[in-house]
Amino acid sequence: MDKAMILKQVSEMWAKVPFNNLLGIYITKFDHQETEVRFKWQDKLVGNHVQNILHGGVTATALDFAGGVVAAANIIENIEELDMDKLSLNLSKLGTIDLRTDFLRPGRGEEFITTARIIRSGSKVAVARMEMHNEKGEHIAFGTGTYMVG
Amino acid sequence: MDKAMILKQVSEMWAKVPFNNLLGIYITKFDHQETEVRFKWQDKLVGNHVQNILHGGVTATALDFAGGVVAAANIIENIEELDMDKLSLNLSKLGTIDLRTDFLRPGRGEEFITTARIIRSGSKVAVARMEMHNEKGEHIAFGTGTYMVG
Amino acid sequence: MDKAMILKQVSEMWAKVPFNNLLGIYITKFDHQETEVRFKWQDKLVGNHVQNILHGGVTATALDFAGGVVAAANIIENIEELDMDKLSLNLSKLGTIDLRTDFLRPGRGEEFITTARIIRSGSKVAVARMEMHNEKGEHIAFGTGTYMVG
Amino acid sequence: MDKAMILKQVSEMWAKVPFNNLLGIYITKFDHQETEVRFKWQDKLVGNHVQNILHGGVTATALDFAGGVVAAANIIENIEELDMDKLSLNLSKLGTIDLRTDFLRPGRGEEFITTARIIRSGSKVAVARMEMHNEKGEHIAFGTGTYMVG
């Protein structure tokens, strides 16, 4: 199996994760250099119904997911042999150690696009920086996450 | 209206916030010294269906909410006159500036209890520390949040 | 007095701050859009004498300083009248609320250049992102700081 | 060699680290459950000479050091055989991945006491929480640090 197929399979698997499915969040770019995840506005994601803005937890979820995806892309990129069992084992170890979310603007928009890039790469720990914008390009949040990758 | 009634009203309002409602998270202690929020396990909150554990975004949501609640309790505690209009205005300014989440153990359990305490109090900014445990007392996550309060 | 003179005065004042002076750190660019501070390697700044690398606290100091400088530049930029007394009062309120430091590579080099940009601007709180590189352009650290500005 | 002797040696080694020596910071409790480091006020550590308070970088240095010390104590505690070469190798891998500092009160006092405890322990990564108080017991700062330990 080649890397493209693996990325496709992992991508489909993640869209089915219950809480991702609930938010309607899915991977739109899955590359070890940059990943992107997207979700659309839904009224059930509101955290402040006076101001009608996203719950901060939704924003944190999107940032954490985007960072995890880019960390996974790096695990896949760096694996020597494309053995699905070994890969599954490595991906099962993937976990967030800590996450910082910086809320910049109220979460308003029709669609929310979150990108992630690795800033520290290692065999055990990876650190990623994330950004969330809406469809107008307004910058809603920044994130920094530290992930266990091995 | 006295403070107890206000806390009750604000509490009920927050349980109806769509994303809180989706998680089934609600306030169980609302005091300026310590607040507590709780939610029960639901399959839709899963972030890793191989390991069957909560999504990290659910944990971040609970921590952010608990911190926001204790920040609100401090706004209510420090308000001089219990004027609902003035209070609503102040509460509408409440917002998370940044949030750090430290994931300690996999999110497993039947119920999740998150407590929050203010560590820095001011007229403009408050900082809170949060802890999430499950019903067995296992410590699942720590959080630190900085909130705009005025 | 014009803004250029004020920036020059504030810059000189900050270079004399005892702990900045001890590190030999000073402002090389002071603008509300981006600021830069620099310091040179000194053996006394070592935190690990086996590996001969900077102490993590030195890196955190440089990041915090750069972020504070860009927050100050924004206070100066946004002040309506250039009244030195009012400005001094505003600058005296400047303080770091929280700071996240991400250590990317060991702190080695001859000179360390730290830049900062505002990512959230407000009348009370500002959030800045910082980056530290050495003279070869190697990326040593990232930082995110939340500052009280009013 | 027994653990007590090792702790004593590591302690003495760390007091000689140039930047620790510059701050006059040293270990006063070195245990895998809790560590403590102390330093006294010195005029050269000032970051704001109008208000005469510690530089935020000094506070971050003390928090980072205390967290690193408790992470080291855990490496020593968990090592199976007390082989100095193996221990040195493990300790040389110790490094801060990220550090959050929460500044609670201005850094004033005669002596500053920083304690640290492990909140997440693992063979590769450890997370510690730190607190800095002055000699009157006033709480000056909180910290959370993620450390590479293997």
Coordinates of C-alpha atoms in Angstrom, one line a residue:
Chain A
M1 CA 0.0 0.0 0.0
D2 CA 1.4 3.5 -0.8
K3 CA 1.3 6.6 1.4
A4 CA -1.5 8.2 -0.6
M5 CA -3.8 5.2 0.1
I6 CA -2.8 5.2 3.8
L7 CA -3.5 8.9 4.1
K8 CA -6.9 8.3 2.5
Q9 CA -7.8 5.5 4.9
V10 CA -6.7 7.3 8.0
S11 CA -8.6 10.4 6.8
E12 CA -11.8 8.4 6.4
M13 CA -11.3 6.7 9.8
W14 CA -11.0 10.1 11.5
A15 CA -14.1 11.5 9.9
K16 CA -16.0 8.7 11.6
V17 CA -14.7 9.4 15.1
P18 CA -17.9 10.2 17.0
F19 CA -17.0 13.7 18.3
N20 CA -15.5 14.7 14.9
N21 CA -18.7 13.5 13.2
L22 CA -20.8 15.5 15.7
L23 CA -19.0 18.6 14.8
G24 CA -18.9 17.7 11.1
I25 CA -15.1 18.3 11.0
Y26 CA -13.0 16.5 8.4
I27 CA -9.6 16.5 6.8
T28 CA -9.2 18.6 3.6
K29 CA -5.3 18.5 3.4
F30 CA -3.2 15.8 4.9
D31 CA 0.5 16.4 4.3
H32 CA 3.5 16.2 6.7
Q33 CA 4.2 19.9 5.9
E34 CA 0.8 21.3 6.4
T35 CA -2.6 19.8 7.2
E36 CA -6.1 21.5 7.0
V37 CA -9.4 20.5 8.6
R38 CA -12.8 22.2 8.0
F39 CA -16.2 22.3 9.5
K40 CA -19.3 24.4 8.8
W41 CA -21.4 26.5 11.1
Q42 CA -24.1 24.6 13.0
D43 CA -26.4 26.2 15.5
K44 CA -25.6 23.4 18.0
L45 CA -22.0 24.5 18.2
V46 CA -22.9 27.9 19.8
G47 CA -21.4 28.8 23.1
N48 CA -22.9 32.2 23.6
H49 CA -26.5 32.5 22.3
V50 CA -26.7 36.2 23.0
Q51 CA -23.7 36.9 20.7
N52 CA -24.3 33.8 18.5
I53 CA -20.7 32.7 18.5
L54 CA -18.9 29.3 18.6
H55 CA -18.2 27.7 21.9
G56 CA -14.5 28.0 22.8
G57 CA -14.5 24.3 23.2
V58 CA -15.4 23.9 19.5
T59 CA -12.4 26.1 18.6
A60 CA -10.1 24.1 20.9
T61 CA -11.4 20.8 19.3
A62 CA -10.6 22.0 15.8
L63 CA -7.1 23.2 16.8
D64 CA -6.4 20.0 18.6
F65 CA -7.6 17.8 15.7
A66 CA -5.6 19.8 13.1
G67 CA -2.5 19.4 15.2
G68 CA -3.0 15.7 15.8
V69 CA -3.5 15.3 12.0
V70 CA -0.2 16.9 11.1
A71 CA 1.5 14.9 13.9
A72 CA 0.0 11.7 12.3
A73 CA 1.2 12.8 8.8
N74 CA 4.7 13.1 10.2
I75 CA 4.5 9.6 11.7
I76 CA 3.4 8.3 8.3
E77 CA 6.1 10.3 6.5
N78 CA 8.9 9.0 8.7
I79 CA 7.9 5.4 8.9
E80 CA 10.5 3.3 7.1
E81 CA 8.4 0.4 5.8
L82 CA 4.7 0.9 5.1
D83 CA 3.5 -1.9 7.3
M84 CA -0.1 -1.2 8.3
D85 CA 0.2 -3.1 11.6
K86 CA 3.3 -1.1 12.6
L87 CA 1.7 2.1 11.5
S88 CA -1.5 1.4 13.4
L89 CA 0.6 0.7 16.5
N90 CA 2.4 4.0 16.1
L91 CA -0.8 6.0 15.4
S92 CA -2.4 4.4 18.4
K93 CA 0.3 6.0 20.6
L94 CA -0.5 9.5 19.2
G95 CA -1.9 11.7 21.9
T96 CA -2.0 15.3 22.9
I97 CA 0.2 16.1 25.9
D98 CA -0.8 19.8 26.1
L99 CA -2.6 22.4 24.1
R100 CA -2.6 26.2 24.2
T101 CA -5.5 28.0 22.6
D102 CA -5.4 31.8 21.9
F103 CA -8.8 33.2 21.1
L104 CA -8.4 36.2 18.8
R105 CA -11.8 37.0 17.5
P106 CA -15.4 35.8 18.2
G107 CA -16.1 32.6 16.3
R108 CA -18.5 33.8 13.6
G109 CA -18.7 32.6 10.0
E110 CA -20.1 30.0 7.7
E111 CA -17.1 27.7 7.5
F112 CA -14.1 27.3 9.7
I113 CA -10.7 26.3 8.3
T114 CA -7.9 25.2 10.6
T115 CA -4.4 24.6 9.4
A116 CA -1.4 23.1 11.3
R117 CA 2.3 22.9 10.8
I118 CA 5.0 21.0 12.8
I119 CA 7.4 23.4 14.6
R120 CA 9.3 20.7 16.5
S121 CA 9.7 17.2 15.2
G122 CA 11.1 14.2 17.0
S123 CA 10.8 10.5 17.4
K124 CA 8.9 10.8 20.6
V125 CA 7.3 14.3 20.8
A126 CA 6.2 16.7 18.1
V127 CA 5.0 20.3 18.6
A128 CA 2.6 21.9 16.1
R129 CA 1.2 25.4 15.6
M130 CA -2.3 25.9 14.4
E131 CA -4.5 28.7 13.0
M132 CA -8.2 28.9 12.6
H133 CA -9.8 31.3 10.1
N134 CA -13.4 31.6 8.8
E135 CA -14.4 31.6 5.1
K136 CA -13.7 35.4 4.9
G137 CA -10.1 34.9 6.0
E138 CA -10.8 36.4 9.4
H139 CA -8.3 35.0 12.0
I140 CA -10.3 33.5 14.9
A141 CA -7.7 31.5 16.9
F142 CA -4.1 30.4 17.2
G143 CA -3.0 27.2 18.9
T144 CA 0.1 25.4 20.0
G145 CA 0.0 21.7 20.8
T146 CA 2.5 19.2 22.1
Y147 CA 1.9 15.6 20.9
M148 CA 3.3 12.2 21.9
V149 CA 4.2 10.5 18.6
G150 CA 6.3 7.4 19.6
Chain B
M1 CA -32.9 40.1 43.6
D2 CA -30.2 38.4 45.8
K3 CA -27.1 36.7 44.7
A4 CA -28.4 33.2 45.2
M5 CA -31.2 33.9 42.7
I6 CA -28.9 35.4 40.2
L7 CA -26.5 32.4 40.4
K8 CA -29.5 30.2 39.8
Q9 CA -30.7 32.1 36.8
V10 CA -27.2 32.3 35.3
S11 CA -26.8 28.6 35.9
E12 CA -30.0 27.7 34.1
M13 CA -29.1 30.0 31.2
W14 CA -25.8 28.3 30.8
A15 CA -27.2 24.8 30.8
K16 CA -29.3 25.9 27.7
V17 CA -26.3 27.1 25.7
P18 CA -26.4 24.8 22.7
F19 CA -22.9 23.3 22.9
N20 CA -23.2 22.8 26.7
N21 CA -26.5 21.1 26.1
L22 CA -25.0 18.9 23.4
L23 CA -22.4 17.7 25.9
G24 CA -24.9 17.5 28.8
I25 CA -22.6 19.7 30.9
Y26 CA -24.1 21.7 33.7
I27 CA -23.0 23.7 36.8
T28 CA -23.1 21.8 40.2
K29 CA -21.3 24.4 42.3
F30 CA -21.3 28.1 41.6
D31 CA -19.3 30.0 44.1
H32 CA -16.6 32.7 43.7
Q33 CA -14.1 30.5 45.5
E34 CA -14.7 27.3 43.7
T35 CA -17.0 26.2 40.9
E36 CA -17.8 22.7 39.7
V37 CA -19.3 21.5 36.4
R38 CA -20.3 17.9 35.5
F39 CA -21.2 15.8 32.5
K40 CA -21.8 12.1 32.0
W41 CA -20.1 9.7 29.5
Q42 CA -21.9 9.6 26.1
D43 CA -20.7 7.5 23.2
K44 CA -20.9 10.6 20.9
L45 CA -18.1 12.3 22.9
V46 CA -15.5 9.7 21.9
G47 CA -12.4 10.9 20.2
N48 CA -10.6 7.6 19.8
H49 CA -12.9 4.7 19.1
V50 CA -10.1 2.1 19.3
Q51 CA -9.3 3.1 22.9
N52 CA -12.8 4.4 23.6
I53 CA -11.8 7.6 25.3
L54 CA -13.1 11.2 25.3
H55 CA -12.1 13.6 22.5
G56 CA -9.5 16.0 23.8
G57 CA -11.8 18.8 22.6
V58 CA -14.5 17.6 25.1
T59 CA -11.9 17.9 27.9
A60 CA -10.9 21.3 26.8
T61 CA -14.6 22.3 26.6
A62 CA -15.2 21.3 30.2
L63 CA -12.1 23.0 31.5
D64 CA -12.9 26.2 29.6
F65 CA -16.5 26.2 30.8
A66 CA -15.5 25.6 34.5
G67 CA -13.0 28.5 34.3
G68 CA -15.6 30.8 32.7
V69 CA -18.1 29.9 35.4
V70 CA -15.7 30.8 38.3
A71 CA -14.8 34.0 36.5
A72 CA -18.5 34.8 36.2
A73 CA -19.0 34.0 39.9
N74 CA -16.3 36.6 40.7
I75 CA -17.9 39.2 38.5
I76 CA -21.2 38.6 40.4
E77 CA -19.4 38.6 43.8
N78 CA -17.6 41.9 43.1
I79 CA -20.5 43.8 41.6
E80 CA -21.6 46.5 44.0
E81 CA -25.3 46.8 43.3
L82 CA -27.2 43.8 42.1
D83 CA -28.6 45.4 39.0
M84 CA -29.5 42.8 36.5
D85 CA -28.8 45.1 33.5
K86 CA -25.4 46.0 34.7
L87 CA -24.7 42.4 35.5
S88 CA -25.8 41.2 32.1
L89 CA -23.5 43.8 30.5
N90 CA -20.6 42.7 32.6
L91 CA -21.3 39.0 31.9
S92 CA -21.6 39.6 28.2
K93 CA -18.0 40.9 28.2
L94 CA -16.8 37.6 29.7
G95 CA -14.6 35.8 27.3
T96 CA -11.6 33.4 27.2
I97 CA -8.4 35.0 26.1
D98 CA -6.3 31.9 26.3
L99 CA -6.5 28.4 27.7
R100 CA -3.8 25.8 28.4
T101 CA -5.0 22.2 28.7
D102 CA -2.7 19.5 30.2
F103 CA -3.9 15.9 29.4
L104 CA -2.8 13.6 32.2
R105 CA -4.7 10.4 31.6
P106 CA -7.0 8.9 29.0
G107 CA -10.6 10.3 29.4
R108 CA -12.4 7.2 30.7
G109 CA -15.2 7.0 33.2
E110 CA -18.9 7.3 33.8
E111 CA -19.0 10.9 35.0
F112 CA -16.5 13.8 34.7
I113 CA -16.2 16.4 37.3
T114 CA -14.3 19.7 36.6
T115 CA -13.5 22.2 39.3
A116 CA -12.1 25.7 38.9
R117 CA -10.5 28.3 41.2
I118 CA -9.4 31.8 40.6
I119 CA -5.6 32.3 40.9
R120 CA -5.4 35.9 39.7
S121 CA -8.3 38.3 40.2
G122 CA -8.6 41.7 38.7
S123 CA -11.2 44.2 37.3
K124 CA -10.2 43.4 33.7
V125 CA -8.6 40.0 33.6
A126 CA -9.0 36.9 35.8
V127 CA -6.9 33.7 35.7
A128 CA -8.3 30.4 36.8
R129 CA -6.9 26.9 37.3
M130 CA -9.1 23.9 36.6
E131 CA -8.9 20.1 37.2
M132 CA -11.0 17.3 35.7
H133 CA -11.5 14.0 37.5
N134 CA -13.7 11.0 36.7
E135 CA -16.2 9.5 39.3
K136 CA -13.4 7.3 40.7
G137 CA -11.3 10.4 41.5
E138 CA -8.8 9.7 38.7
H139 CA -7.2 12.9 37.6
I140 CA -7.7 13.3 33.8
A141 CA -6.7 16.9 33.0
F142 CA -5.4 20.2 34.3
G143 CA -6.2 23.5 32.8
T144 CA -5.2 27.2 33.1
G145 CA -7.4 29.9 31.5
T146 CA -7.1 33.6 31.2
Y147 CA -10.5 35.4 31.0
M148 CA -11.5 38.9 30.1
V149 CA -13.9 40.0 32.9
G150 CA -14.5 43.8 32.4
Chain C
M1 CA 7.6 65.3 21.4
D2 CA 7.0 63.0 18.4
K3 CA 6.6 59.3 18.5
A4 CA 10.2 58.6 17.1
M5 CA 11.7 60.5 20.1
I6 CA 9.4 58.7 22.5
L7 CA 10.4 55.3 21.1
K8 CA 14.1 56.3 21.4
Q9 CA 13.7 57.3 25.1
V10 CA 11.7 54.2 26.0
S11 CA 14.3 52.1 24.2
E12 CA 17.2 53.6 26.1
M13 CA 15.3 53.3 29.4
W14 CA 14.7 49.6 28.8
A15 CA 18.3 48.8 28.0
K16 CA 19.2 50.1 31.5
V17 CA 16.8 47.8 33.2
P18 CA 19.1 45.8 35.5
F19 CA 18.2 42.3 34.3
N20 CA 18.2 43.3 30.6
N21 CA 21.6 44.9 31.1
L22 CA 22.9 41.7 32.7
L23 CA 21.9 39.8 29.6
G24 CA 23.0 42.5 27.3
I25 CA 19.6 42.5 25.6
Y26 CA 18.5 45.6 23.8
I27 CA 15.8 46.8 21.3
T28 CA 16.8 46.8 17.6
K29 CA 13.4 47.5 16.1
F30 CA 10.6 49.2 17.9
D31 CA 7.4 49.4 15.8
H32 CA 3.8 48.6 16.6
Q33 CA 3.8 46.0 13.8
E34 CA 6.9 44.2 14.7
T35 CA 9.7 44.6 17.3
E36 CA 13.1 43.0 17.5
V37 CA 15.4 42.5 20.4
R38 CA 19.0 41.1 20.4
F39 CA 21.6 39.8 22.7
K40 CA 25.0 38.1 22.1
W41 CA 26.3 34.8 23.5
Q42 CA 27.9 35.1 26.9
D43 CA 29.3 32.2 28.9
K44 CA 27.4 33.3 32.0
L45 CA 24.1 32.6 30.2
V46 CA 24.7 28.9 30.0
G47 CA 22.2 26.5 31.5
N48 CA 23.8 23.2 30.5
H49 CA 27.6 23.3 30.7
V50 CA 27.9 19.8 29.3
Q51 CA 26.2 20.8 26.1
N52 CA 27.1 24.5 26.3
I53 CA 23.6 25.8 25.6
L54 CA 21.6 28.8 26.8
H55 CA 19.5 28.4 30.0
G56 CA 15.8 28.0 29.1
G57 CA 15.2 31.0 31.4
V58 CA 17.4 33.2 29.1
T59 CA 15.2 32.2 26.2
A60 CA 12.0 32.9 28.1
T61 CA 13.4 36.3 29.2
A62 CA 14.1 37.3 25.6
L63 CA 10.7 36.2 24.4
D64 CA 8.9 38.0 27.3
F65 CA 10.9 41.1 26.7
A66 CA 10.2 41.1 22.9
G67 CA 6.5 40.6 23.5
G68 CA 6.4 43.4 26.1
V69 CA 8.2 45.8 23.7
V70 CA 5.6 45.2 20.9
A71 CA 2.8 45.6 23.5
A72 CA 4.4 48.9 24.5
A73 CA 4.8 50.0 20.9
N74 CA 1.0 49.4 20.5
I75 CA 0.3 51.5 23.6
I76 CA 2.4 54.3 22.1
E77 CA 0.8 54.0 18.6
N78 CA -2.7 54.1 20.0
I79 CA -2.3 57.0 22.4
E80 CA -4.2 60.0 21.2
E81 CA -2.2 62.8 22.6
L82 CA 1.5 62.4 23.1
D83 CA 1.5 63.4 26.7
M84 CA 4.6 61.9 28.4
D85 CA 2.9 61.7 31.8
K86 CA -0.1 59.9 30.4
L87 CA 2.1 57.7 28.4
S88 CA 4.3 56.9 31.5
L89 CA 1.2 56.0 33.4
N90 CA 0.0 53.6 30.6
L91 CA 3.4 52.0 30.2
S92 CA 3.7 51.5 34.0
K93 CA 0.5 49.3 33.8
L94 CA 2.2 47.1 31.2
G95 CA 2.7 43.6 32.6
T96 CA 2.9 40.0 31.5
I97 CA -0.2 38.0 32.5
D98 CA 1.0 34.7 31.0
L99 CA 3.7 33.4 28.7
R100 CA 4.1 30.2 26.8
T101 CA 7.6 29.2 25.6
D102 CA 8.1 26.4 23.1
F103 CA 11.8 25.3 23.0
L104 CA 12.5 24.0 19.5
R105 CA 16.3 23.6 19.3
P106 CA 19.2 23.9 21.7
G107 CA 20.2 27.6 22.3
R108 CA 23.5 27.7 20.5
G109 CA 24.9 30.6 18.5
E110 CA 26.8 33.9 18.6
E111 CA 23.8 36.2 18.6
F112 CA 20.1 35.7 19.3
I113 CA 17.4 37.7 17.5
T114 CA 13.9 37.7 18.9
T115 CA 11.0 39.2 17.0
A116 CA 7.4 39.8 18.2
R117 CA 4.1 40.6 16.6
I118 CA 0.7 41.4 18.1
I119 CA -2.0 38.8 17.3
R120 CA -4.7 40.2 19.6
S121 CA -5.0 43.9 20.3
G122 CA -7.3 45.6 22.7
S123 CA -7.5 48.5 25.1
K124 CA -6.9 46.2 28.2
V125 CA -5.1 43.1 27.0
A126 CA -2.8 42.4 24.1
V127 CA -1.5 39.0 22.9
A128 CA 1.8 38.7 21.1
R129 CA 3.7 35.9 19.3
M130 CA 7.4 35.7 19.4
E131 CA 10.2 33.9 17.6
M132 CA 13.9 33.5 18.5
H133 CA 16.5 32.6 15.9
N134 CA 20.3 32.7 16.1
E135 CA 22.6 34.5 13.7
K136 CA 22.5 31.6 11.2
G137 CA 18.7 31.8 11.0
E138 CA 18.2 28.6 13.1
H139 CA 14.9 28.7 14.8
I140 CA 15.4 28.2 18.6
A141 CA 12.1 29.1 20.2
F142 CA 8.5 30.2 19.8
G143 CA 6.6 32.1 22.4
T144 CA 3.1 33.4 23.0
G145 CA 2.5 36.1 25.7
T146 CA -0.6 37.8 27.1
Y147 CA 0.0 41.3 28.3
M148 CA -2.0 43.8 30.4
V149 CA -1.9 47.1 28.5
G150 CA -4.5 49.3 30.1
Chain D
M1 CA 26.6 4.8 45.3
D2 CA 23.2 5.4 46.8
K3 CA 20.5 7.7 45.7
A4 CA 21.1 10.2 48.5
M5 CA 24.7 10.7 47.3
I6 CA 23.6 11.0 43.7
L7 CA 21.1 13.6 44.6
K8 CA 23.8 15.5 46.5
Q9 CA 26.1 15.4 43.5
V10 CA 23.5 16.4 41.0
S11 CA 22.5 19.2 43.3
E12 CA 26.0 20.6 43.6
M13 CA 26.5 20.3 39.8
W14 CA 23.4 22.3 39.1
A15 CA 24.3 25.1 41.6
K16 CA 27.5 25.6 39.4
V17 CA 25.6 26.0 36.2
P18 CA 26.5 29.6 35.1
F19 CA 23.1 31.1 34.8
N20 CA 21.8 29.5 38.0
N21 CA 25.0 30.8 39.7
L22 CA 24.3 34.3 38.3
L23 CA 20.8 34.2 39.9
G24 CA 22.1 32.6 43.1
I25 CA 19.4 29.9 42.7
Y26 CA 20.0 26.5 44.3
I27 CA 18.1 23.3 45.3
T28 CA 16.8 23.1 48.8
K29 CA 14.6 19.9 48.4
F30 CA 15.3 17.2 45.9
D31 CA 12.7 14.5 46.0
H32 CA 10.7 12.8 43.3
Q33 CA 7.5 13.9 44.9
E34 CA 8.4 17.5 45.4
T35 CA 11.4 19.7 44.8
E36 CA 12.1 23.2 46.0
V37 CA 14.6 25.8 44.8
R38 CA 15.4 29.2 46.3
F39 CA 17.1 32.4 45.5
K40 CA 17.4 35.8 47.3
W41 CA 16.5 39.2 46.1
Q42 CA 19.4 40.9 44.2
D43 CA 19.1 44.4 42.6
K44 CA 20.5 43.0 39.3
L45 CA 17.4 40.8 38.9
V46 CA 15.1 43.8 38.6
G47 CA 12.9 44.0 35.5
N48 CA 11.0 47.2 36.3
H49 CA 13.1 49.8 38.2
V50 CA 10.2 52.2 38.7
Q51 CA 8.3 49.5 40.6
N52 CA 11.4 47.6 41.7
I53 CA 10.1 44.1 40.9
L54 CA 11.8 41.0 39.5
H55 CA 12.1 40.6 35.7
G56 CA 9.5 38.2 34.4
G57 CA 12.4 36.2 32.9
V58 CA 13.8 35.6 36.4
T59 CA 10.5 34.1 37.5
A60 CA 10.3 31.9 34.4
T61 CA 13.9 30.8 35.1
A62 CA 13.0 29.7 38.6
L63 CA 9.9 27.9 37.5
D64 CA 11.7 26.1 34.7
F65 CA 14.5 25.1 37.0
A66 CA 12.3 23.8 39.7
G67 CA 10.3 21.7 37.1
G68 CA 13.5 20.4 35.6
V69 CA 14.7 19.4 39.1
V70 CA 11.6 17.4 39.9
A71 CA 11.8 15.7 36.4
A72 CA 15.4 14.8 37.2
A73 CA 14.4 13.4 40.6
N74 CA 11.9 11.2 38.8
I75 CA 14.5 9.9 36.4
I76 CA 16.8 9.1 39.4
E77 CA 13.9 7.5 41.3
N78 CA 12.9 5.3 38.4
I79 CA 16.3 4.1 37.3
E80 CA 16.7 0.4 38.0
E81 CA 20.4 0.2 38.6
L82 CA 22.3 3.1 40.1
D83 CA 24.9 3.3 37.3
M84 CA 26.3 6.8 37.1
D85 CA 27.1 6.5 33.4
K86 CA 23.6 5.4 32.5
L87 CA 22.2 8.1 34.8
S88 CA 24.4 10.8 33.3
L89 CA 23.2 9.7 29.9
N90 CA 19.5 9.9 31.0
L91 CA 20.0 13.3 32.7
S92 CA 21.7 14.7 29.6
K93 CA 18.5 14.0 27.6
L94 CA 16.5 16.1 30.1
G95 CA 15.1 19.2 28.4
T96 CA 12.2 21.5 28.5
I97 CA 9.7 21.1 25.6
D98 CA 7.4 23.9 26.7
L99 CA 6.7 26.1 29.7
R100 CA 3.7 28.2 30.7
T101 CA 4.2 30.9 33.2
D102 CA 1.3 32.6 35.0
F103 CA 2.3 35.8 36.7
L104 CA 0.0 36.4 39.7
R105 CA 1.6 39.2 41.7
P106 CA 4.6 41.6 41.3
G107 CA 7.8 39.9 42.2
R108 CA 8.7 41.6 45.5
G109 CA 10.3 40.0 48.5
E110 CA 13.6 39.1 50.2
E111 CA 13.6 35.4 49.2
F112 CA 11.8 33.5 46.5
I113 CA 10.8 29.8 47.0
T114 CA 9.7 27.7 44.1
T115 CA 8.3 24.2 44.4
A116 CA 7.5 21.6 41.8
R117 CA 5.5 18.5 41.5
I118 CA 5.0 15.9 38.7
I119 CA 1.5 15.8 37.3
R120 CA 2.2 13.5 34.4
S121 CA 4.9 10.9 34.6
G122 CA 6.2 8.7 31.7
S123 CA 9.3 7.1 30.3
K124 CA 9.6 9.8 27.6
V125 CA 7.8 12.9 28.8
A126 CA 7.0 14.3 32.2
V127 CA 4.7 17.3 33.1
A128 CA 5.3 19.3 36.2
R129 CA 3.4 22.1 38.0
M130 CA 5.3 24.8 39.8
E131 CA 4.5 27.6 42.3
M132 CA 6.7 30.5 43.4
H133 CA 6.1 32.3 46.7
N134 CA 8.1 34.9 48.5
E135 CA 9.3 34.6 52.2
K136 CA 6.0 36.0 53.4
G137 CA 4.0 33.3 51.6
E138 CA 2.7 35.6 48.9
H139 CA 2.0 33.7 45.8
I140 CA 3.9 35.3 42.9
A141 CA 3.6 32.8 40.0
F142 CA 2.4 29.5 38.8
G143 CA 4.0 27.4 36.1
T144 CA 3.4 24.3 34.0
G145 CA 6.3 22.6 32.2
T146 CA 6.5 19.7 29.8
Y147 CA 9.9 17.9 29.9
M148 CA 11.7 15.4 27.8
V149 CA 13.0 12.7 30.2
G150 CA 14.0 9.8 28.0

